[in-house]
Short mmCIF file of C-alpha atoms and ligand atoms in Angstrom, two decimals:
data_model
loop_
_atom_site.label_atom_id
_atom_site.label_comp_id
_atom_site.label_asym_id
_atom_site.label_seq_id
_atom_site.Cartn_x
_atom_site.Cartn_y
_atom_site.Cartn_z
CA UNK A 1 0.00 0.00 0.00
CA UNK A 2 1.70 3.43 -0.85
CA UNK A 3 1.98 5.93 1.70
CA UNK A 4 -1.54 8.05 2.64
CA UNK A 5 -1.49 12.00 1.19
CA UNK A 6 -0.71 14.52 3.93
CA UNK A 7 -2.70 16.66 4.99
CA UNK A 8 -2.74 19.07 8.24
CA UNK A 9 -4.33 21.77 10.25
CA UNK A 10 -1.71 24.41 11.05
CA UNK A 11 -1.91 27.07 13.94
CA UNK A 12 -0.90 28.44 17.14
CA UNK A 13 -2.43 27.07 19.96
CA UNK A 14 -3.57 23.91 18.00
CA UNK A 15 -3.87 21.06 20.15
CA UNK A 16 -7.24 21.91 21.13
CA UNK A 17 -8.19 21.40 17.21
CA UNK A 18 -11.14 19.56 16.33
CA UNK A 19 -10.19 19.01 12.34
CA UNK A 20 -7.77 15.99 12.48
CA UNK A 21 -10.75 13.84 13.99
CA UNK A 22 -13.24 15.20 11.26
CA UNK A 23 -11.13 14.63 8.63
CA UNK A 24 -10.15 10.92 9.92
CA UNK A 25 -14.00 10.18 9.93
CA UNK A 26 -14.35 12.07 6.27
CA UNK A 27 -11.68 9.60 5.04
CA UNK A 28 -12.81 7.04 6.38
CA UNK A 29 -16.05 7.21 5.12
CA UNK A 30 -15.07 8.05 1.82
CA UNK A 31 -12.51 5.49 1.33
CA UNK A 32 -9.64 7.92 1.17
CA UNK A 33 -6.14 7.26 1.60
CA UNK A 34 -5.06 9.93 3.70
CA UNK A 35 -3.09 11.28 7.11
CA UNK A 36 -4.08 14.88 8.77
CA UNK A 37 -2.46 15.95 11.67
CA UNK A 38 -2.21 19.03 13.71
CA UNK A 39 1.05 20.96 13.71
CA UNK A 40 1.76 23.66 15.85
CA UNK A 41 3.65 26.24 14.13
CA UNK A 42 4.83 29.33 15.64
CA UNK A 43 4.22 32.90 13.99
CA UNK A 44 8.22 33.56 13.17
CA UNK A 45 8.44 29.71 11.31
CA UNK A 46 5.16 29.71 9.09
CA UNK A 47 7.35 30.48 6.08
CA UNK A 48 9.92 27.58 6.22
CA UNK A 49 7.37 25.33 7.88
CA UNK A 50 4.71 25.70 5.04
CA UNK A 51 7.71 25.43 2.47
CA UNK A 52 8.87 22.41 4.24
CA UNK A 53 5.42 20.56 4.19
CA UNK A 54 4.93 21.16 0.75
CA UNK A 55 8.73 20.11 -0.51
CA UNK A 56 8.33 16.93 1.31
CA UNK A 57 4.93 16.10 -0.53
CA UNK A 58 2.23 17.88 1.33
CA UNK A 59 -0.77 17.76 -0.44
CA UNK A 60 -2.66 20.42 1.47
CA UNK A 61 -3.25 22.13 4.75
CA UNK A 62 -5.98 24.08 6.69
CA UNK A 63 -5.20 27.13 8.57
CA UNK A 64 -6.51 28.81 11.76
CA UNK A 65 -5.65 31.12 13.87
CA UNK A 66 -3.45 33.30 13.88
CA UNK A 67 -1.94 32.51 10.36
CA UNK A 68 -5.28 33.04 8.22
CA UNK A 69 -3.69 36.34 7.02
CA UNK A 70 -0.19 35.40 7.37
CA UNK A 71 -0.50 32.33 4.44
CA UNK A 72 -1.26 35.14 1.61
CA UNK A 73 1.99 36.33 0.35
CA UNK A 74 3.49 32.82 0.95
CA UNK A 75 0.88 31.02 -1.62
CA UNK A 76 1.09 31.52 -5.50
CA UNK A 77 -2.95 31.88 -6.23
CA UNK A 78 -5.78 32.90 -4.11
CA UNK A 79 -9.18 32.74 -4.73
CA UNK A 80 -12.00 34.77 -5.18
CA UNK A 81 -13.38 33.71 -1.76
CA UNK A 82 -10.11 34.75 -0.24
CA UNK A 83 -9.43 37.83 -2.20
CA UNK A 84 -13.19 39.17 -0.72
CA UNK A 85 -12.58 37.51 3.04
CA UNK A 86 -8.78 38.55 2.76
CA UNK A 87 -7.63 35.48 4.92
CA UNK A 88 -7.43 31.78 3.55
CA UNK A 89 -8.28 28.69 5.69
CA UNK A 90 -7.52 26.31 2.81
CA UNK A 91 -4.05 25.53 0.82
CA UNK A 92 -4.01 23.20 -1.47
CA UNK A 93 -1.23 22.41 -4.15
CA UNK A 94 -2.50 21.87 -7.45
CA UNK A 95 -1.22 19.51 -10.21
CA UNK A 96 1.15 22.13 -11.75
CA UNK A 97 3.13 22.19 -8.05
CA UNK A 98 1.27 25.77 -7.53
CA UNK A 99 -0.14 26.54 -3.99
CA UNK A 100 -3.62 28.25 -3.71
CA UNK A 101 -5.65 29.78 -0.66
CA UNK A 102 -8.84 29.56 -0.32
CA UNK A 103 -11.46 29.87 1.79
CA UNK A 104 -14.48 27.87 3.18
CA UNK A 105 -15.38 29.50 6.53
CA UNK A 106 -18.48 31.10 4.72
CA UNK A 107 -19.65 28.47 2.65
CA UNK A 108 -20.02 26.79 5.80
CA UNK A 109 -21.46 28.70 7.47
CA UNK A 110 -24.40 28.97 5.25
CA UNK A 111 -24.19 25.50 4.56
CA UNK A 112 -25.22 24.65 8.59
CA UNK A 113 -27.66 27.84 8.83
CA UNK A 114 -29.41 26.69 5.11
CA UNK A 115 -29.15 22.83 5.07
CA UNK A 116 -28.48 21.47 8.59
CA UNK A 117 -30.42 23.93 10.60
CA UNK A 118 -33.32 25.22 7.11
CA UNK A 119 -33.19 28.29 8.65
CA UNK A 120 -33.79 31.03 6.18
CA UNK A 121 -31.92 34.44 5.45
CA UNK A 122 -33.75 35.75 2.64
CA UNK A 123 -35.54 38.90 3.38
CA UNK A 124 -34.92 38.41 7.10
CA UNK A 125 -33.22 41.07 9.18
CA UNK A 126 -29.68 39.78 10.47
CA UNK A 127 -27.66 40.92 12.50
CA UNK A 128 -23.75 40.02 13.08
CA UNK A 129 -21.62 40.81 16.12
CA UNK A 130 -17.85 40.98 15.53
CA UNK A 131 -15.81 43.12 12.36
CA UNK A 132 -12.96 40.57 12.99
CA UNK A 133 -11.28 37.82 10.33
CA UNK A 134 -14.51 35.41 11.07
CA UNK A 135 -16.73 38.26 10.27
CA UNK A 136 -15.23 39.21 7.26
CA UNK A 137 -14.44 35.78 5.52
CA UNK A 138 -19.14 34.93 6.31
CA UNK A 139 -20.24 38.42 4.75
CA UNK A 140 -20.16 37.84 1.40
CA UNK A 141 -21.60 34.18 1.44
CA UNK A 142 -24.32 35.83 3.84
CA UNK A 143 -25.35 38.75 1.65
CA UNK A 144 -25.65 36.30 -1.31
CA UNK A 145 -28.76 34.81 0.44
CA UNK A 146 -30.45 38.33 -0.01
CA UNK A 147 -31.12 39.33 3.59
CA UNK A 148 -33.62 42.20 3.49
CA UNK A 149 -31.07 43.86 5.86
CA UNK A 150 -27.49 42.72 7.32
CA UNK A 151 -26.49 45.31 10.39
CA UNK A 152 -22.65 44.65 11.67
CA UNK A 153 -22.28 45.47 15.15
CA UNK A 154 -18.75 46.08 16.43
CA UNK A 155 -17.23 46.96 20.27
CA UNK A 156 -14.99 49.15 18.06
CA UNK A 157 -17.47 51.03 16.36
CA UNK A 158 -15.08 52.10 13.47
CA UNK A 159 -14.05 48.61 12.34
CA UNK A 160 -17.56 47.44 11.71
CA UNK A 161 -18.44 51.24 10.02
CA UNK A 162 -15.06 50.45 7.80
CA UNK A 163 -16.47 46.57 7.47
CA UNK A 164 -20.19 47.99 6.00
CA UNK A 165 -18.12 50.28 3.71
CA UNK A 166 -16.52 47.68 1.85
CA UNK A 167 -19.22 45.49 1.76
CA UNK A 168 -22.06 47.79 0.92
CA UNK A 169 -21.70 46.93 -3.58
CA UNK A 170 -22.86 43.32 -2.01
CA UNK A 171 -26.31 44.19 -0.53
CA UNK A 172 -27.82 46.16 2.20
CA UNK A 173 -25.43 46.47 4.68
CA UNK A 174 -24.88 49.40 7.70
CA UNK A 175 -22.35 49.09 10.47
CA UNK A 176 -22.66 50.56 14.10
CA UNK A 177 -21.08 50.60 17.81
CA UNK A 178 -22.67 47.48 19.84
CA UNK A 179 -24.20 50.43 22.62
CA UNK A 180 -26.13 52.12 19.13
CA UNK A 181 -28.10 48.82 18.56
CA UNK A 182 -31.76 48.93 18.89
CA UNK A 183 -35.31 47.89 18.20
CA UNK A 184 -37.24 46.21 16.39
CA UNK A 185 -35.76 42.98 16.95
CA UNK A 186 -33.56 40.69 14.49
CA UNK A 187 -34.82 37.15 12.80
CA UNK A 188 -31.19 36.15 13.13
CA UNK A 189 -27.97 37.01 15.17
CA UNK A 190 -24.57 35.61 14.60
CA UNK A 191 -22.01 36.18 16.83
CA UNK A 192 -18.63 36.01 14.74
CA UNK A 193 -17.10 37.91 17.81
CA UNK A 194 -14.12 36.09 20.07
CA UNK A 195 -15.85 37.05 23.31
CA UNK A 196 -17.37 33.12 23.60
CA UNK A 197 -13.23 32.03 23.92
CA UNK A 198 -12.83 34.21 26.96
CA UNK A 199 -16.33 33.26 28.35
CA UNK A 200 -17.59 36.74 27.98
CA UNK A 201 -20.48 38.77 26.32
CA UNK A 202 -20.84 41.06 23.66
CA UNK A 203 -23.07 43.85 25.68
CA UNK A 204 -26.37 43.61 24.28
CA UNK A 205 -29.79 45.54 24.85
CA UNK A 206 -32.13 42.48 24.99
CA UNK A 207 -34.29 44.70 22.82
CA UNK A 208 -32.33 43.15 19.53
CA UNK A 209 -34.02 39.64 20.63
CA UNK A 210 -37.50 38.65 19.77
CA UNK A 211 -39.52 35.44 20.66
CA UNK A 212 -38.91 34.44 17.16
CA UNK A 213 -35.60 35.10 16.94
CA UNK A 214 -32.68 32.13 16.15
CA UNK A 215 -29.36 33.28 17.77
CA UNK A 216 -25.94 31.24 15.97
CA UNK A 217 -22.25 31.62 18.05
CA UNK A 218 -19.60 30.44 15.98
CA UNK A 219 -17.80 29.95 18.78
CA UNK A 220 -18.49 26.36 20.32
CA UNK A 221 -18.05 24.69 23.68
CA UNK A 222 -18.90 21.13 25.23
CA UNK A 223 -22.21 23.13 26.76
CA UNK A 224 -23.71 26.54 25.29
CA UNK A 225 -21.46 29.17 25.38
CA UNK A 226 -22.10 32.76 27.28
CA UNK A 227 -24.15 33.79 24.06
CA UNK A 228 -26.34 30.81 23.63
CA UNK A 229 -26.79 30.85 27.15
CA UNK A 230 -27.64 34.68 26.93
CA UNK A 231 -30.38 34.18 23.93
CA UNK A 232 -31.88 30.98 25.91
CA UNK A 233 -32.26 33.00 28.89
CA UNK A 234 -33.99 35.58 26.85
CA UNK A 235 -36.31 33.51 25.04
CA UNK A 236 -34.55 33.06 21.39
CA UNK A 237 -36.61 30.57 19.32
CA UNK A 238 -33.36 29.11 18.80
CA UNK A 239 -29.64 28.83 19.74
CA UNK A 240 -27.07 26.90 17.93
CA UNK A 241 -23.29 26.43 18.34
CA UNK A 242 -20.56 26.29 15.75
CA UNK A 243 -19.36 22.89 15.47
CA UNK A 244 -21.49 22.60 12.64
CA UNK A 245 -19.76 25.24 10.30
CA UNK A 246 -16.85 23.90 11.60
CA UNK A 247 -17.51 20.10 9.93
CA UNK A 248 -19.36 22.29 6.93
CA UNK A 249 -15.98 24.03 5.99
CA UNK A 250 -13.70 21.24 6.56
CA UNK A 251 -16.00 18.63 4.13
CA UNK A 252 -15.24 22.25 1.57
CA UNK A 253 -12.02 21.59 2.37
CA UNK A 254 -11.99 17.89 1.71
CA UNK A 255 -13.79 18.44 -1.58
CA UNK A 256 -11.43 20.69 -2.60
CA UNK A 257 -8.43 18.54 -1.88
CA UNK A 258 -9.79 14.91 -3.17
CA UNK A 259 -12.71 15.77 -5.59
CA UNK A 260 -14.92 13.68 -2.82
CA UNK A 261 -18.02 15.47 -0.80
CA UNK A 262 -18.28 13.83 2.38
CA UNK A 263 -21.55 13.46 3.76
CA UNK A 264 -21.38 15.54 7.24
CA UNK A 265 -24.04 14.17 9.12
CA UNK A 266 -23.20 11.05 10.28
CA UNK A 267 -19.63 12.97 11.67
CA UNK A 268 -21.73 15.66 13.12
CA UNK A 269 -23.97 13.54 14.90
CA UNK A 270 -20.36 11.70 15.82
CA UNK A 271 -18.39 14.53 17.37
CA UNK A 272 -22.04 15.75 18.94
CA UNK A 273 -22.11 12.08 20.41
CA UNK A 274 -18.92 12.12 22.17
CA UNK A 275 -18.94 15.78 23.65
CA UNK A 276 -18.93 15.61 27.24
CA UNK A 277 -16.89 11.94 26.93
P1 LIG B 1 -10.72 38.17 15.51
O1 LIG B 1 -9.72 38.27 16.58
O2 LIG B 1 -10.33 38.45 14.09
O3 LIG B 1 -11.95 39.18 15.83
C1 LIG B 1 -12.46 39.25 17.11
C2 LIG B 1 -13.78 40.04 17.11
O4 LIG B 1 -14.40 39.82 18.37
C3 LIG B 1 -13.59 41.55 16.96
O5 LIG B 1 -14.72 42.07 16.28
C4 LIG B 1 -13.58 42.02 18.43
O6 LIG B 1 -14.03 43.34 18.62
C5 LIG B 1 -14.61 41.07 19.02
N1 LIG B 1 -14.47 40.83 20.46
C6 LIG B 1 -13.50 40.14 21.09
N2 LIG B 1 -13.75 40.10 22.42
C7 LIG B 1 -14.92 40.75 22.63
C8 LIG B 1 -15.71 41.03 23.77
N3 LIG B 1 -15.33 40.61 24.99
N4 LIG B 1 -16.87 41.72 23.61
C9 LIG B 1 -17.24 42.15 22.39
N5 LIG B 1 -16.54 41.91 21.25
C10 LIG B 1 -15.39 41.21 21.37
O7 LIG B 1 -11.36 36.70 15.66
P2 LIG B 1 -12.02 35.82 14.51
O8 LIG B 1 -12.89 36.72 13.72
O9 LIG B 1 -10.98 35.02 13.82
O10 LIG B 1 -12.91 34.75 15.35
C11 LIG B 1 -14.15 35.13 15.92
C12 LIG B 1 -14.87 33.88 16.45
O11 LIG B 1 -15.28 33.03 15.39
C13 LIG B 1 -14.04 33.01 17.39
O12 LIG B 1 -14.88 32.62 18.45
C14 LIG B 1 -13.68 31.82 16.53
O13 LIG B 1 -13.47 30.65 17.29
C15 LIG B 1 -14.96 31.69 15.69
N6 LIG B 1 -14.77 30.94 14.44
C16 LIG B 1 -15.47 29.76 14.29
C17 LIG B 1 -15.35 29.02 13.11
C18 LIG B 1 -16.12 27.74 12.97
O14 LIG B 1 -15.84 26.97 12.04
N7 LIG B 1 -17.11 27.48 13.81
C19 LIG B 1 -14.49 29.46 12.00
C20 LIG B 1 -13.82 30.74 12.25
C21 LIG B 1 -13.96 31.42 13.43
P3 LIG B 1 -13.02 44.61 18.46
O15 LIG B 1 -12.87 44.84 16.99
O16 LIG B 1 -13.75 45.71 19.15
O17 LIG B 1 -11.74 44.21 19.13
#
């Protein structure tokens, strides 16, 4: 049997990382002859790390935090989805030798919210907490559904003014300081802000939440985190957590790399299975 293609998550923390047991059930599912690992690679190394993995055969690589940005002048194409998100969580080299970023945070994203969860964006009123990387890279995926209106709420009120700017050609978008936000209430709220990590809150008037409102963290924890908690306590219709974009944009990534769409649920339901083991 020839040696599996390598693959690897790359970041700083990473052993907390979730992918190389997602992508061990993908490949096993699929039939795919593959290894994925995590490597931790420190800030000052990405360059002759990423060279290194590649020289010695690397086939492709996610990337988290804090190299999202970083990757882009080391790479030799990026994609559309990472020229608009302007950080790539995807390498992969392509049959010339060529490396090229890309990026499937959003498109799973609104893979969970559209197909997992059938919640619906179109003509709803959405709001999104956080002008950050994560915030960036889900905008334009988001906008494509046609919300009737997307409001960016930032703790630094200029980042999320500067965010709506830039996004504004996409669809109807308007940026403001979290203290600013107010009534009527939203169908949807994302929070794409880090606050979840540190156990903390965005401060929020419970004015932006409604009885039929569905609340989504992208942060996720073995419980709810401080916002799902938050929109429970206040009576959201729904709260979800997100380990679902998380197995969204790494099947992306897996199509990307082997041609091969795994089929997420069963490894959803998996990792959902053995949280709290
Ligand atoms: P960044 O560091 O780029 O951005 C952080 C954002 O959070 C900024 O808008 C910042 O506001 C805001 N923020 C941080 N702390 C607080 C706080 N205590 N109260 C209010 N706002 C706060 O992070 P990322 O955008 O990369 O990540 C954001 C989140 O998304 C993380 O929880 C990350 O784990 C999650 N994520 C999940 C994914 C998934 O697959 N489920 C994929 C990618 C990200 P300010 O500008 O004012 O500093």
């Amino acid at each position: 049997m020839p040696a599996p293609d390598r693959y690897a998550v790359i970041g700083h923390p990473i052993a907390h990382s979730r992918s190389p047991q997602i992508h061990a059930l993908f490949a096993q599912q699929t039939g795919q002859h593959i290894s994925y690992e995590a490597i931790d690679i420190a800030p000052q190394e990405l360059a002759l790390r990423l060279r290194e993995f590649f020289e010695a055969g690397g086939r492709g690589l996610n990337v988290t935090v804090p190299h999202k940005e970083a990757v882009l002048p080391l790479v030799g194409a990026l994609s559309a989805r990472v020229r608009t998100a302007g950080a790539a969580n995807t390498i992969l080299r392509q049959a010339d030798g060529t490396l090229l970023a890309d990026n499937t945070d959003g498109a799973g994203l609104v893979r969970d919210l559209t197909h997992n969860l059938a919640i619906t964006v179109r003509a709803q009123r959405l709001l999104l907490l956080g002008a950050g990387g994560a915030a960036r890279g889900i905008l334009a995926p988001l906008l494509q559904l046609e919300p009737r209106e997307l409001v960016i709420a930032n703790r630094d009120v200029e980042r999320a003014l500067t965010l709506a700017r830039a996004f504004a050609p996409a669809g109807p978008v308007r940026g403001c300081g979290l203290a600013q936000l107010q009534g009527p209430c939203f169908d949807l709220i994302i929070n794409a802000t880090a606050a979840s990590l540190a156990a903390q809150l965005p401060p929020l008037p419970p004015s932006v939440l409604g009885a039929a409102t569905i609340c989504y963290d992208l942060a996720y924890a073995d419980s709810d985190t401080r916002f799902t908690c938050w929109a429970r306590e206040h009576g959201a219709a729904q709260a979800h957590m997100g380990l679902g974009m998380l197995v969204e944009q790494a099947a992306e990534s897996f199509y990307l790399w082997r041609g091969v769409r795994p089929d997420t649920g069963p490894v959803l339901a998996a990792l959902t299975a053995r949280r709290g083991h």
